[in-house]
Amino acid sequence: MEKVRFYNLPTKTLSAKAIKDWVVKLANHYEVQIDNFAVNFINKEQMLEMNQKHLNHDTHTDILTFDYGNHHVIKCGAICIRVHVFPKRGRKRSNN
């Protein structure tokens, strides 16, 4: 049974159900069971802090992932997504 939780979801631009469906679809494709998974939407400064704290990188990034499990089960996983990424990426794709 997968449990997907959301933090700071920008509800005007994203659907929790659509994201959960996408995460479950990926897990099924790669034959991975999800026990707990968190999707965190954070700002630029928070992302830099996370990158510095957990990876010792002093650079900006758009996405960080954390997997606490094995090859077949994600006991507790998380993805941190920089909030600004979605509108920019969407505009870029719609112009192509």
PDB file of C-alpha atoms in Angstrom:
ATOM      1  CA  MET A   1       0.000   0.000   0.000  1.00  0.00           C
ATOM      2  CA  GLU A   2       1.530   3.292  -1.025  1.00  0.00           C
ATOM      3  CA  LYS A   3       1.213   6.381   1.097  1.00  0.00           C
ATOM      4  CA  VAL A   4       2.114   9.582  -0.747  1.00  0.00           C
ATOM      5  CA  ARG A   5       2.063  12.819   1.238  1.00  0.00           C
ATOM      6  CA  PHE A   6       2.410  16.386  -0.019  1.00  0.00           C
ATOM      7  CA  TYR A   7       3.922  19.429   1.635  1.00  0.00           C
ATOM      8  CA  ASN A   8       3.431  22.995   0.375  1.00  0.00           C
ATOM      9  CA  LEU A   9       1.636  21.824  -2.779  1.00  0.00           C
ATOM     10  CA  PRO A  10       0.976  24.776  -5.109  1.00  0.00           C
ATOM     11  CA  THR A  11      -2.694  23.859  -5.563  1.00  0.00           C
ATOM     12  CA  LYS A  12      -3.400  26.381  -8.298  1.00  0.00           C
ATOM     13  CA  THR A  13      -0.928  24.739 -10.664  1.00  0.00           C
ATOM     14  CA  LEU A  14      -0.694  21.097  -9.567  1.00  0.00           C
ATOM     15  CA  SER A  15      -3.012  18.238  -8.722  1.00  0.00           C
ATOM     16  CA  ALA A  16      -2.087  15.974  -5.798  1.00  0.00           C
ATOM     17  CA  LYS A  17      -3.981  13.114  -7.434  1.00  0.00           C
ATOM     18  CA  ALA A  18      -2.117  13.517 -10.734  1.00  0.00           C
ATOM     19  CA  ILE A  19       1.258  13.555  -8.984  1.00  0.00           C
ATOM     20  CA  LYS A  20       0.379  10.548  -6.816  1.00  0.00           C
ATOM     21  CA  ASP A  21      -0.806   8.660  -9.903  1.00  0.00           C
ATOM     22  CA  TRP A  22       2.498   9.497 -11.641  1.00  0.00           C
ATOM     23  CA  VAL A  23       4.579   8.321  -8.634  1.00  0.00           C
ATOM     24  CA  VAL A  24       2.603   5.055  -8.427  1.00  0.00           C
ATOM     25  CA  LYS A  25       2.921   4.541 -12.193  1.00  0.00           C
ATOM     26  CA  LEU A  26       6.706   4.954 -11.981  1.00  0.00           C
ATOM     27  CA  ALA A  27       6.895   2.556  -9.032  1.00  0.00           C
ATOM     28  CA  ASN A  28       4.858  -0.042 -10.915  1.00  0.00           C
ATOM     29  CA  HIS A  29       6.986   0.383 -14.041  1.00  0.00           C
ATOM     30  CA  TYR A  30      10.192  -0.220 -12.071  1.00  0.00           C
ATOM     31  CA  GLU A  31       8.536  -2.928  -9.931  1.00  0.00           C
ATOM     32  CA  VAL A  32       9.134  -1.037  -6.684  1.00  0.00           C
ATOM     33  CA  GLN A  33       6.780  -1.064  -3.701  1.00  0.00           C
ATOM     34  CA  ILE A  34       6.200   2.260  -1.954  1.00  0.00           C
ATOM     35  CA  ASP A  35       5.450   2.251   1.753  1.00  0.00           C
ATOM     36  CA  ASN A  36       5.823   5.990   2.425  1.00  0.00           C
ATOM     37  CA  PHE A  37       6.738   8.767   0.029  1.00  0.00           C
ATOM     38  CA  ALA A  38       6.789  12.525   0.555  1.00  0.00           C
ATOM     39  CA  VAL A  39       6.651  15.197  -2.136  1.00  0.00           C
ATOM     40  CA  ASN A  40       7.967  18.516  -0.811  1.00  0.00           C
ATOM     41  CA  PHE A  41       7.655  21.798  -2.687  1.00  0.00           C
ATOM     42  CA  ILE A  42      10.222  24.283  -1.396  1.00  0.00           C
ATOM     43  CA  ASN A  43      11.681  27.632  -2.409  1.00  0.00           C
ATOM     44  CA  LYS A  44      15.120  28.401  -3.863  1.00  0.00           C
ATOM     45  CA  GLU A  45      16.748  29.191  -0.503  1.00  0.00           C
ATOM     46  CA  GLN A  46      15.367  26.064   1.168  1.00  0.00           C
ATOM     47  CA  MET A  47      16.601  23.932  -1.749  1.00  0.00           C
ATOM     48  CA  LEU A  48      20.108  25.385  -1.470  1.00  0.00           C
ATOM     49  CA  GLU A  49      20.106  24.682   2.280  1.00  0.00           C
ATOM     50  CA  MET A  50      19.034  21.071   1.662  1.00  0.00           C
ATOM     51  CA  ASN A  51      21.700  20.621  -1.023  1.00  0.00           C
ATOM     52  CA  GLN A  52      24.377  21.992   1.305  1.00  0.00           C
ATOM     53  CA  LYS A  53      23.233  20.035   4.360  1.00  0.00           C
ATOM     54  CA  HIS A  54      22.611  16.621   2.807  1.00  0.00           C
ATOM     55  CA  LEU A  55      24.959  16.535  -0.203  1.00  0.00           C
ATOM     56  CA  ASN A  56      27.616  19.096   0.722  1.00  0.00           C
ATOM     57  CA  HIS A  57      26.960  20.885  -2.584  1.00  0.00           C
ATOM     58  CA  ASP A  58      27.052  24.665  -2.579  1.00  0.00           C
ATOM     59  CA  THR A  59      25.057  24.980  -5.799  1.00  0.00           C
ATOM     60  CA  HIS A  60      21.436  25.476  -6.752  1.00  0.00           C
ATOM     61  CA  THR A  61      19.373  22.594  -8.048  1.00  0.00           C
ATOM     62  CA  ASP A  62      15.738  21.955  -8.953  1.00  0.00           C
ATOM     63  CA  ILE A  63      15.134  18.480  -7.504  1.00  0.00           C
ATOM     64  CA  LEU A  64      16.588  16.385  -4.674  1.00  0.00           C
ATOM     65  CA  THR A  65      15.566  12.793  -3.959  1.00  0.00           C
ATOM     66  CA  PHE A  66      16.020  10.659  -0.870  1.00  0.00           C
ATOM     67  CA  ASP A  67      15.397   6.894  -0.834  1.00  0.00           C
ATOM     68  CA  TYR A  68      15.465   4.939   2.396  1.00  0.00           C
ATOM     69  CA  GLY A  69      14.831   1.378   1.342  1.00  0.00           C
ATOM     70  CA  ASN A  70      16.256  -1.211  -1.011  1.00  0.00           C
ATOM     71  CA  HIS A  71      15.953  -2.013  -4.709  1.00  0.00           C
ATOM     72  CA  HIS A  72      12.400  -3.332  -4.390  1.00  0.00           C
ATOM     73  CA  VAL A  73      10.840  -1.362  -1.550  1.00  0.00           C
ATOM     74  CA  ILE A  74      10.888   2.349  -0.745  1.00  0.00           C
ATOM     75  CA  LYS A  75      10.322   2.262   3.006  1.00  0.00           C
ATOM     76  CA  CYS A  76      10.488   6.023   3.287  1.00  0.00           C
ATOM     77  CA  GLY A  77      11.308   8.161   0.275  1.00  0.00           C
ATOM     78  CA  ALA A  78      11.150  11.848  -0.478  1.00  0.00           C
ATOM     79  CA  ILE A  79      11.493  14.214  -3.362  1.00  0.00           C
ATOM     80  CA  CYS A  80      12.073  17.936  -2.897  1.00  0.00           C
ATOM     81  CA  ILE A  81      11.046  20.102  -5.833  1.00  0.00           C
ATOM     82  CA  ARG A  82      11.878  23.768  -6.208  1.00  0.00           C
ATOM     83  CA  VAL A  83       8.519  25.518  -6.623  1.00  0.00           C
ATOM     84  CA  HIS A  84       9.521  27.841  -9.485  1.00  0.00           C
ATOM     85  CA  VAL A  85      10.361  24.888 -11.749  1.00  0.00           C
ATOM     86  CA  PHE A  86       6.809  24.081 -12.839  1.00  0.00           C
ATOM     87  CA  PRO A  87       5.635  27.350 -14.399  1.00  0.00           C
ATOM     88  CA  LYS A  88       8.976  27.833 -16.194  1.00  0.00           C
ATOM     89  CA  ARG A  89       9.169  24.301 -17.551  1.00  0.00           C
ATOM     90  CA  GLY A  90       5.517  24.418 -18.616  1.00  0.00           C
ATOM     91  CA  ARG A  91       5.977  27.653 -20.546  1.00  0.00           C
ATOM     92  CA  LYS A  92       9.112  26.318 -22.204  1.00  0.00           C
ATOM     93  CA  ARG A  93       7.341  23.145 -23.352  1.00  0.00           C
ATOM     94  CA  SER A  94       4.268  24.983 -24.617  1.00  0.00           C
ATOM     95  CA  ASN A  95       6.488  27.174 -26.784  1.00  0.00           C
ATOM     96  CA  ASN A  96       8.129  24.184 -28.490  1.00  0.00           C
TER      97      ASN A  96
END
